[in-house]
Amino acid sequence: MAFLGSAVRRVVSAVRPSLSPLSRASTRSYSSEPTKEKNVPYAKTLKQDEGASIGPTKPLPRSADVVVIGGGSLGCQTVYHLAKMGMTNVVLLERDRLTAGTTWHTAGLLWQLRPSDVEVELLAHTRNVISKDLEEETGLHTGWIQNGGLFIASNKQRLDEYKRLMSLGKVYGIESHVLSPAETKDLYPLMNVNDLYGTLYVPKDGTMDPAGTCTTLTRAASARGATVIENCPVTGIKVHTDDLGVKRIKAVETAHGTIETPCVVNCAGVWATKLGDMAGVKVPLIAMHHAYVVTERIEGIQNMPNVRDHDASVYLRLQGDALSVGGYEQNPIFWDEVSDKFAFSLFDLDWDVFMQHIEGAINRVPVLEQTGIKSTVCGPESFTADHKPLMGEAPEVRGFFLGCGFNSAGMMLGGGCGRELAHWIIHGRPEKDMYGYDIRRFHNSLTDNNRWIRERSHESYAKNYSVVFPFDEPLASRNMRKDPFHQVLTEQGCVFQERHGWERPGWFNKDGPAPVLDYDYYGAYDINKNVNYKYNDLLGKEYTFGFPPHHDVIKSECLTCRHGVAVFDMSYFGKFYLTGPDAKKAADWLFTADVNKKPGSTVYTCMLNKRGGAEADLTVSRLEPGAASLPLAPESNGDAYYLAIGGGVAEHNWNHIRTVLQDEGFKCQLTDHSEDMGMISIQGPKSRDVLQEVLDTDLSNEAFPFSTHKVVSAAGHQVRAMRLSFVGELGWELHIPKGSCLPVYNAVMAAGAKHGIINSGYRAIDSLSIEKGYRHWHADLRPDDTPLEAGLAFTCKLKSSIPFQGRDKLEKQKQEGLSRRIVCFTIDEKEPMFGLEAIFRNGVPVGHLRRSDYGFFIDKTIGYGYIRNPDGGVVNNDFIKSGDFTLERMGVTYKAKAHLKSPFDPENKRVKGIYA
């Protein structure tokens, strides 16, 4: 019998083959040396015997309301939740048997705590479905085992991350305990704790069984009227174009018949890209080998919790009286030639790649060195650019939904995501904030870019177990979208952030340029690792839950804006024009604010979904009708609007608007000029003095009031100037045709030199905007928040009679009172917070911070979070004023002051140019 220890020694002495990241379909394999057995450790799988029936297990119906394709975890959870929500004319098609693709070999781990409030809620729902709901509905046991989970910390930063999770868990009632090394040894006697800093123990984590879970899900769905058909591969998807030119799903084709349907759900796992191709839909995921080994029996391992040793990049899953050992390596094997015939199949394990996990496992549980390997499990899994699933309606074809790309987490996220996907299909939007999983989070120029998909998916896989620090940035596939200022700002020390493919300024390093280099795959695949990589070094210095080393640099950028003048490059913003005969009707329906002021006005507004949740916040400028002067003005004989939208969510906004226009039948044109214009924002008390030298127009309050715009000449170039601020100061935005960007920028910097003008980045914007109380969409304003809850009632035209999407829900909420609302908190201690910190009122958890940053002008940490009344009552001003609030950061409690208004400039004087 081979032992894990000898497997390590054997592989160390082997000659390593050269690996290419571009094409690696086959590799040298050592699987036959330690063990010849390739098999999953489950007592039961759904694999058929050879010679079993190869035709569909049931006749195909002629039509269905929804066809779900793929019988893995997501497909089964989605059809179950659709049926449970009352949609019974639903069909699940599986090309082989349920779980045959990637689900059958999954490790099936469920950890309740993640650094995301939404994911904590999704995981909680999965756990409820698996451990309780299904058994109550069917009388069948799904195979759920609650043996607990143990997270290993080998350093202070890792334990700090776990303490953050513990604090968040208190808000959701998830029991967890930070243990000392000695306490960990008492819990897990076989563990080596000599190199431990501490651990996080979550008693109610556990393990799922793929076959048991999926069988029970489909049985429960079938009992509610759904139809589950196995052995029925899909051969095509019919798409038709309607009278408005919109592509929609028409039918699903198989060798055994066609099912007419308006809705298809792609739950095909690693085969999802091929299924998308059938309908002309881009599915940006990639298949990789993912492996674990199963040990022989280990005395004393019974009933031990599952273990995640993130710093060793390894997990140890309890398997009865044995362990499954797996992890995430920096040189995973890509599966480029995805085979349609691959069902209940496994690859040979490449011990060169897997060896690192064995070493980490033996260090953590030394008895493994003398433990035999019973079998190896190496199967395909699908991975995405940000290690998050792909969900929601595809932008290319209406009625084509995605439920794929789950990065080995399809079992544990399946219940929560299946429910949200079902709600999405039935009601048009999910209940929770699923933007982080929505396919529309990626710009359309990236989703079929193979370099971007491959590099970013590799980096996400390799960093899966890395500490999630607040200000980390990807190194893969950078410089995909650059604005006209990129080079000049790089030369001035700009440290860029990546958003939506764009390079946008983060902060300005005083020690010279720190350019982003081509991706080096972290030195894997014999690719030379970047050396003396200044940008990467600067990122590394921010790997802390304290204040970063350049805290004072960001402070300087902020206070220069508050006391003098700063320039912000905001070119990555989305810039759309809405025109056409129904433009006014569309604007009235889309936007919560009344944007139909006189031409020359600019209005801050929200867009809502049908449930009253905020799908976006943006500015809308009404334009004069006239001939086209692109990119500054579109052709319009009537109403026309210029929409300026945060660049990181531009694709989401574009698709939301387009969907509403289609659903309502408005005759409009929506055009995108984001790439045609740059945008700089000049902000601060001295901004007027600077710009008056550059622009050929009077910038006084009377001539150019706040929230107005006009086309003017800047250093001889036509620009659209808007008097707006996202930092709470006197200032203007200049929207500039691409070819004029640098001359205008140079003129602004020259005029500002005597006023001490500086470049400033988005790290400063984040601080300045939270200090002023301005919202960031997808942080303290999300699709599950209404404007009333978010303190944005002023953006809603409720005093008018003009209907708009979501108005009925807001009116009902206003009448009933708010059961939750956003509150601003400050603390006196000089401690950084980043969001997810627990909020307590009178010692009872009532919410968590969504967003937090340091306010340098008021010299305090500021946090915004939504609080609820634990008694279920209304959250009004008296509820806030009468409470004693504390914030918990990494297990430490801080007394907090709750503010009903922004603590900075609550009377809004500075944006009006009124300075004391």
Short mmCIF file of N, CA and C in Angstrom, two decimals, residues 253-383:
data_model
loop_
_atom_site.label_atom_id
_atom_site.label_comp_id
_atom_site.label_asym_id
_atom_site.label_seq_id
_atom_site.Cartn_x
_atom_site.Cartn_y
_atom_site.Cartn_z
N GLU A 253 -34.40 22.00 -28.76
CA GLU A 253 -34.41 20.85 -29.67
C GLU A 253 -33.59 19.70 -29.08
N THR A 254 -34.12 18.51 -29.23
CA THR A 254 -33.39 17.29 -28.87
C THR A 254 -33.56 16.28 -30.00
N ALA A 255 -32.80 15.20 -29.96
CA ALA A 255 -32.95 14.14 -30.96
C ALA A 255 -34.28 13.43 -30.84
N HIS A 256 -34.96 13.65 -29.73
CA HIS A 256 -36.21 12.93 -29.46
C HIS A 256 -37.44 13.83 -29.51
N GLY A 257 -37.25 15.07 -29.97
CA GLY A 257 -38.39 15.97 -30.08
C GLY A 257 -38.02 17.39 -29.69
N THR A 258 -38.94 18.30 -29.94
CA THR A 258 -38.74 19.72 -29.65
C THR A 258 -39.75 20.19 -28.61
N ILE A 259 -39.28 21.01 -27.67
CA ILE A 259 -40.17 21.57 -26.65
C ILE A 259 -40.27 23.08 -26.89
N GLU A 260 -41.46 23.55 -27.22
CA GLU A 260 -41.67 25.00 -27.35
C GLU A 260 -41.61 25.62 -25.96
N THR A 261 -40.86 26.71 -25.83
CA THR A 261 -40.73 27.36 -24.51
C THR A 261 -40.22 28.78 -24.69
N PRO A 262 -40.66 29.71 -23.84
CA PRO A 262 -40.12 31.07 -23.89
C PRO A 262 -38.90 31.26 -22.98
N CYS A 263 -38.55 30.20 -22.23
CA CYS A 263 -37.51 30.38 -21.22
C CYS A 263 -36.64 29.14 -21.09
N VAL A 264 -35.32 29.34 -21.18
CA VAL A 264 -34.34 28.28 -21.01
C VAL A 264 -33.40 28.68 -19.87
N VAL A 265 -33.04 27.71 -19.02
CA VAL A 265 -32.09 27.98 -17.95
C VAL A 265 -30.87 27.10 -18.17
N ASN A 266 -29.72 27.73 -18.36
CA ASN A 266 -28.47 27.03 -18.66
C ASN A 266 -27.77 26.65 -17.37
N CYS A 267 -27.99 25.41 -16.92
CA CYS A 267 -27.33 24.88 -15.72
C CYS A 267 -26.40 23.74 -16.12
N ALA A 268 -25.70 23.93 -17.23
CA ALA A 268 -24.93 22.84 -17.84
C ALA A 268 -23.48 22.77 -17.36
N GLY A 269 -23.12 23.52 -16.33
CA GLY A 269 -21.78 23.39 -15.77
C GLY A 269 -20.68 23.69 -16.77
N VAL A 270 -19.68 22.80 -16.86
CA VAL A 270 -18.56 23.06 -17.77
C VAL A 270 -18.99 23.04 -19.23
N TRP A 271 -20.18 22.51 -19.51
CA TRP A 271 -20.71 22.48 -20.88
C TRP A 271 -21.58 23.70 -21.18
N ALA A 272 -21.66 24.65 -20.25
CA ALA A 272 -22.56 25.79 -20.40
C ALA A 272 -22.18 26.68 -21.58
N THR A 273 -20.88 26.78 -21.87
CA THR A 273 -20.44 27.62 -23.00
C THR A 273 -20.98 27.06 -24.32
N LYS A 274 -20.93 25.73 -24.47
CA LYS A 274 -21.45 25.11 -25.70
C LYS A 274 -22.96 25.33 -25.81
N LEU A 275 -23.65 25.23 -24.71
CA LEU A 275 -25.10 25.46 -24.73
C LEU A 275 -25.40 26.91 -25.08
N GLY A 276 -24.60 27.83 -24.55
CA GLY A 276 -24.79 29.24 -24.89
C GLY A 276 -24.58 29.50 -26.37
N ASP A 277 -23.59 28.83 -26.95
CA ASP A 277 -23.32 28.99 -28.38
C ASP A 277 -24.55 28.65 -29.22
N MET A 278 -25.32 27.67 -28.78
CA MET A 278 -26.52 27.27 -29.55
C MET A 278 -27.52 28.41 -29.69
N ALA A 279 -27.50 29.35 -28.74
CA ALA A 279 -28.46 30.45 -28.77
C ALA A 279 -27.79 31.79 -29.05
N GLY A 280 -26.48 31.78 -29.33
CA GLY A 280 -25.78 33.04 -29.56
C GLY A 280 -25.54 33.82 -28.28
N VAL A 281 -25.36 33.11 -27.17
CA VAL A 281 -25.13 33.73 -25.86
C VAL A 281 -23.71 33.44 -25.39
N LYS A 282 -23.02 34.49 -24.95
CA LYS A 282 -21.65 34.33 -24.44
C LYS A 282 -21.69 33.88 -22.98
N VAL A 283 -20.96 32.81 -22.67
CA VAL A 283 -20.90 32.28 -21.31
C VAL A 283 -19.43 32.24 -20.89
N PRO A 284 -18.95 33.27 -20.19
CA PRO A 284 -17.52 33.39 -19.90
C PRO A 284 -17.06 32.53 -18.72
N LEU A 285 -16.86 31.26 -18.98
CA LEU A 285 -16.28 30.38 -17.97
C LEU A 285 -15.27 29.46 -18.63
N ILE A 286 -14.49 28.79 -17.80
CA ILE A 286 -13.46 27.90 -18.32
C ILE A 286 -13.41 26.66 -17.44
N ALA A 287 -13.09 25.52 -18.05
CA ALA A 287 -13.03 24.26 -17.31
C ALA A 287 -11.61 23.97 -16.87
N MET A 288 -11.47 23.51 -15.63
CA MET A 288 -10.17 23.11 -15.10
C MET A 288 -10.31 21.78 -14.35
N HIS A 289 -9.20 21.06 -14.24
CA HIS A 289 -9.16 19.88 -13.39
C HIS A 289 -9.17 20.33 -11.93
N HIS A 290 -9.99 19.67 -11.13
CA HIS A 290 -9.99 19.94 -9.69
C HIS A 290 -10.02 18.60 -8.98
N ALA A 291 -9.14 18.43 -7.98
CA ALA A 291 -8.89 17.08 -7.47
C ALA A 291 -8.90 17.00 -5.96
N TYR A 292 -9.18 15.78 -5.48
CA TYR A 292 -8.92 15.43 -4.08
C TYR A 292 -8.61 13.94 -4.03
N VAL A 293 -7.99 13.52 -2.92
CA VAL A 293 -7.74 12.09 -2.71
C VAL A 293 -8.49 11.64 -1.47
N VAL A 294 -8.84 10.37 -1.44
CA VAL A 294 -9.56 9.79 -0.30
C VAL A 294 -8.62 8.83 0.41
N THR A 295 -8.49 8.99 1.70
CA THR A 295 -7.56 8.16 2.46
C THR A 295 -8.21 6.85 2.90
N GLU A 296 -7.34 5.95 3.36
CA GLU A 296 -7.83 4.77 4.07
C GLU A 296 -8.32 5.20 5.46
N ARG A 297 -8.78 4.25 6.21
CA ARG A 297 -9.33 4.52 7.54
C ARG A 297 -8.27 5.16 8.45
N ILE A 298 -8.72 6.15 9.24
CA ILE A 298 -7.85 6.83 10.20
C ILE A 298 -8.47 6.68 11.59
N GLU A 299 -7.79 6.05 12.48
CA GLU A 299 -8.29 5.86 13.83
C GLU A 299 -8.37 7.21 14.54
N GLY A 300 -9.54 7.52 15.12
CA GLY A 300 -9.73 8.75 15.87
C GLY A 300 -10.22 9.92 15.07
N ILE A 301 -10.45 9.74 13.77
CA ILE A 301 -10.90 10.86 12.93
C ILE A 301 -12.43 11.00 12.93
N GLN A 302 -13.14 9.97 13.38
CA GLN A 302 -14.59 9.98 13.35
C GLN A 302 -15.15 11.22 14.07
N ASN A 303 -16.18 11.79 13.46
CA ASN A 303 -16.93 12.93 14.04
C ASN A 303 -16.11 14.23 14.11
N MET A 304 -14.94 14.25 13.53
CA MET A 304 -14.16 15.49 13.51
C MET A 304 -14.79 16.49 12.53
N PRO A 305 -14.61 17.80 12.78
CA PRO A 305 -15.13 18.79 11.84
C PRO A 305 -14.32 18.79 10.54
N ASN A 306 -14.95 19.32 9.46
CA ASN A 306 -14.22 19.57 8.23
C ASN A 306 -13.24 20.71 8.48
N VAL A 307 -12.13 20.70 7.76
CA VAL A 307 -11.06 21.67 8.01
C VAL A 307 -10.73 22.43 6.72
N ARG A 308 -10.57 23.73 6.86
CA ARG A 308 -10.03 24.55 5.78
C ARG A 308 -8.77 25.22 6.29
N ASP A 309 -7.63 24.81 5.77
CA ASP A 309 -6.35 25.45 6.10
C ASP A 309 -6.00 26.36 4.93
N HIS A 310 -6.53 27.58 4.98
CA HIS A 310 -6.39 28.48 3.84
C HIS A 310 -4.94 28.79 3.50
N ASP A 311 -4.11 28.94 4.52
CA ASP A 311 -2.72 29.33 4.26
C ASP A 311 -1.94 28.21 3.60
N ALA A 312 -2.36 26.97 3.80
CA ALA A 312 -1.75 25.84 3.10
C ALA A 312 -2.53 25.50 1.84
N SER A 313 -3.62 26.25 1.59
CA SER A 313 -4.49 26.04 0.43
C SER A 313 -4.99 24.61 0.34
N VAL A 314 -5.48 24.09 1.47
CA VAL A 314 -5.92 22.70 1.52
C VAL A 314 -7.18 22.57 2.37
N TYR A 315 -8.04 21.62 2.00
CA TYR A 315 -9.19 21.30 2.85
C TYR A 315 -9.17 19.81 3.18
N LEU A 316 -9.71 19.48 4.34
CA LEU A 316 -9.80 18.11 4.83
C LEU A 316 -11.27 17.85 5.16
N ARG A 317 -11.90 17.02 4.34
CA ARG A 317 -13.33 16.73 4.51
C ARG A 317 -13.49 15.37 5.18
N LEU A 318 -14.27 15.34 6.25
CA LEU A 318 -14.54 14.07 6.92
C LEU A 318 -15.32 13.15 6.00
N GLN A 319 -14.86 11.92 5.88
CA GLN A 319 -15.50 10.93 5.02
C GLN A 319 -15.68 9.64 5.84
N GLY A 320 -16.62 9.69 6.80
CA GLY A 320 -16.80 8.54 7.68
C GLY A 320 -15.63 8.40 8.62
N ASP A 321 -14.82 7.35 8.42
CA ASP A 321 -13.63 7.17 9.24
C ASP A 321 -12.36 7.45 8.44
N ALA A 322 -12.51 8.27 7.40
CA ALA A 322 -11.38 8.65 6.55
C ALA A 322 -11.48 10.14 6.23
N LEU A 323 -10.54 10.64 5.44
CA LEU A 323 -10.55 12.04 5.02
C LEU A 323 -10.44 12.14 3.50
N SER A 324 -11.10 13.16 2.95
CA SER A 324 -10.82 13.60 1.59
C SER A 324 -9.93 14.83 1.69
N VAL A 325 -8.86 14.85 0.90
CA VAL A 325 -7.88 15.93 0.96
C VAL A 325 -7.81 16.61 -0.41
N GLY A 326 -8.07 17.90 -0.44
CA GLY A 326 -8.00 18.63 -1.70
C GLY A 326 -7.59 20.07 -1.47
N GLY A 327 -7.52 20.85 -2.56
CA GLY A 327 -7.14 22.25 -2.41
C GLY A 327 -7.08 22.97 -3.75
N TYR A 328 -6.52 24.17 -3.70
CA TYR A 328 -6.42 25.03 -4.89
C TYR A 328 -4.96 25.40 -5.10
N GLU A 329 -4.44 25.05 -6.26
CA GLU A 329 -3.03 25.25 -6.56
C GLU A 329 -2.85 26.42 -7.53
N GLN A 330 -1.61 26.87 -7.69
CA GLN A 330 -1.35 27.99 -8.59
C GLN A 330 -1.10 27.54 -10.03
N ASN A 331 -1.07 26.23 -10.25
CA ASN A 331 -0.86 25.73 -11.62
C ASN A 331 -1.92 24.70 -11.99
N PRO A 332 -3.21 25.08 -11.91
CA PRO A 332 -4.25 24.12 -12.28
C PRO A 332 -4.17 23.76 -13.76
N ILE A 333 -4.72 22.61 -14.10
CA ILE A 333 -4.71 22.13 -15.49
C ILE A 333 -6.01 22.54 -16.16
N PHE A 334 -5.89 23.26 -17.27
CA PHE A 334 -7.07 23.65 -18.05
C PHE A 334 -7.57 22.46 -18.86
N TRP A 335 -8.88 22.33 -18.97
CA TRP A 335 -9.49 21.30 -19.82
C TRP A 335 -10.02 22.02 -21.06
N ASP A 336 -9.19 22.06 -22.08
CA ASP A 336 -9.53 22.85 -23.26
C ASP A 336 -10.48 22.13 -24.21
N GLU A 337 -10.34 20.81 -24.29
CA GLU A 337 -11.18 20.05 -25.22
C GLU A 337 -12.32 19.41 -24.43
N VAL A 338 -13.32 20.21 -24.10
CA VAL A 338 -14.46 19.72 -23.30
C VAL A 338 -15.25 18.72 -24.13
N SER A 339 -15.41 17.51 -23.60
CA SER A 339 -16.06 16.42 -24.33
C SER A 339 -17.51 16.26 -23.91
N ASP A 340 -18.39 16.09 -24.91
CA ASP A 340 -19.81 15.85 -24.63
C ASP A 340 -20.06 14.45 -24.09
N LYS A 341 -19.09 13.57 -24.25
CA LYS A 341 -19.27 12.17 -23.84
C LYS A 341 -18.81 11.94 -22.40
N PHE A 342 -18.39 12.99 -21.74
CA PHE A 342 -17.80 12.87 -20.40
C PHE A 342 -18.93 12.83 -19.36
N ALA A 343 -19.27 11.65 -18.87
CA ALA A 343 -20.32 11.50 -17.86
C ALA A 343 -19.87 10.49 -16.82
N PHE A 344 -20.04 10.84 -15.55
CA PHE A 344 -19.54 10.00 -14.45
C PHE A 344 -18.09 9.59 -14.72
N SER A 345 -17.31 10.54 -15.22
CA SER A 345 -15.92 10.25 -15.62
C SER A 345 -14.95 11.07 -14.78
N LEU A 346 -13.72 10.57 -14.69
CA LEU A 346 -12.66 11.23 -13.95
C LEU A 346 -11.37 11.22 -14.78
N PHE A 347 -10.50 12.20 -14.50
CA PHE A 347 -9.17 12.23 -15.11
C PHE A 347 -8.19 11.47 -14.22
N ASP A 348 -7.06 11.08 -14.82
CA ASP A 348 -5.94 10.63 -14.00
C ASP A 348 -5.43 11.83 -13.20
N LEU A 349 -5.05 11.58 -11.96
CA LEU A 349 -4.54 12.65 -11.11
C LEU A 349 -3.08 12.94 -11.47
N ASP A 350 -2.76 14.21 -11.65
CA ASP A 350 -1.39 14.63 -11.91
C ASP A 350 -0.73 14.94 -10.57
N TRP A 351 0.14 14.05 -10.12
CA TRP A 351 0.75 14.21 -8.80
C TRP A 351 1.72 15.38 -8.76
N ASP A 352 2.28 15.76 -9.89
CA ASP A 352 3.12 16.96 -9.91
C ASP A 352 2.33 18.17 -9.40
N VAL A 353 1.10 18.29 -9.88
CA VAL A 353 0.25 19.42 -9.51
C VAL A 353 -0.29 19.27 -8.09
N PHE A 354 -0.67 18.04 -7.73
CA PHE A 354 -1.41 17.82 -6.48
C PHE A 354 -0.50 17.75 -5.25
N MET A 355 0.79 17.53 -5.47
CA MET A 355 1.71 17.25 -4.37
C MET A 355 1.63 18.29 -3.25
N GLN A 356 1.51 19.57 -3.61
CA GLN A 356 1.55 20.64 -2.61
C GLN A 356 0.45 20.48 -1.56
N HIS A 357 -0.70 19.92 -1.97
CA HIS A 357 -1.79 19.75 -1.01
C HIS A 357 -1.49 18.64 -0.01
N ILE A 358 -0.82 17.60 -0.49
CA ILE A 358 -0.44 16.51 0.41
C ILE A 358 0.51 17.03 1.49
N GLU A 359 1.47 17.86 1.08
CA GLU A 359 2.41 18.40 2.06
C GLU A 359 1.69 19.22 3.12
N GLY A 360 0.76 20.06 2.68
CA GLY A 360 0.01 20.88 3.63
C GLY A 360 -0.86 20.05 4.55
N ALA A 361 -1.47 18.99 3.99
CA ALA A 361 -2.34 18.13 4.79
C ALA A 361 -1.55 17.36 5.84
N ILE A 362 -0.37 16.85 5.47
CA ILE A 362 0.46 16.10 6.42
C ILE A 362 0.96 17.01 7.53
N ASN A 363 1.28 18.26 7.18
CA ASN A 363 1.69 19.20 8.22
C ASN A 363 0.56 19.43 9.22
N ARG A 364 -0.67 19.51 8.71
CA ARG A 364 -1.79 19.83 9.61
C ARG A 364 -2.24 18.61 10.40
N VAL A 365 -2.27 17.43 9.77
CA VAL A 365 -2.68 16.19 10.44
C VAL A 365 -1.58 15.16 10.19
N PRO A 366 -0.55 15.13 11.05
CA PRO A 366 0.65 14.32 10.78
C PRO A 366 0.38 12.84 10.58
N VAL A 367 -0.69 12.29 11.14
CA VAL A 367 -0.97 10.86 10.98
C VAL A 367 -1.17 10.50 9.51
N LEU A 368 -1.48 11.50 8.68
CA LEU A 368 -1.69 11.23 7.26
C LEU A 368 -0.44 10.70 6.58
N GLU A 369 0.74 11.01 7.12
CA GLU A 369 1.97 10.55 6.47
C GLU A 369 2.03 9.04 6.38
N GLN A 370 1.41 8.37 7.34
CA GLN A 370 1.42 6.90 7.33
C GLN A 370 0.04 6.33 7.00
N THR A 371 -0.78 7.14 6.30
CA THR A 371 -2.13 6.70 5.94
C THR A 371 -2.19 6.39 4.45
N GLY A 372 -2.80 5.30 4.10
CA GLY A 372 -2.91 4.89 2.71
C GLY A 372 -3.90 5.73 1.92
N ILE A 373 -3.69 5.77 0.62
CA ILE A 373 -4.62 6.46 -0.29
C ILE A 373 -5.56 5.42 -0.87
N LYS A 374 -6.84 5.60 -0.62
CA LYS A 374 -7.83 4.63 -1.09
C LYS A 374 -8.19 4.89 -2.55
N SER A 375 -8.39 6.16 -2.92
CA SER A 375 -8.74 6.48 -4.30
C SER A 375 -8.43 7.93 -4.58
N THR A 376 -8.35 8.27 -5.87
CA THR A 376 -8.17 9.65 -6.30
C THR A 376 -9.40 10.09 -7.06
N VAL A 377 -9.72 11.38 -6.92
CA VAL A 377 -10.87 11.97 -7.61
C VAL A 377 -10.38 13.23 -8.30
N CYS A 378 -10.32 13.22 -9.61
CA CYS A 378 -9.91 14.39 -10.38
C CYS A 378 -10.92 14.59 -11.50
N GLY A 379 -11.75 15.59 -11.34
CA GLY A 379 -12.80 15.83 -12.33
C GLY A 379 -12.81 17.27 -12.78
N PRO A 380 -13.61 17.57 -13.79
CA PRO A 380 -13.68 18.96 -14.27
C PRO A 380 -14.59 19.81 -13.40
N GLU A 381 -14.24 21.07 -13.26
CA GLU A 381 -15.11 22.06 -12.63
C GLU A 381 -15.03 23.33 -13.47
N SER A 382 -16.08 24.14 -13.42
CA SER A 382 -16.08 25.39 -14.19
C SER A 382 -15.69 26.55 -13.29
N PHE A 383 -14.88 27.45 -13.85
CA PHE A 383 -14.40 28.60 -13.09
C PHE A 383 -14.60 29.88 -13.89
#
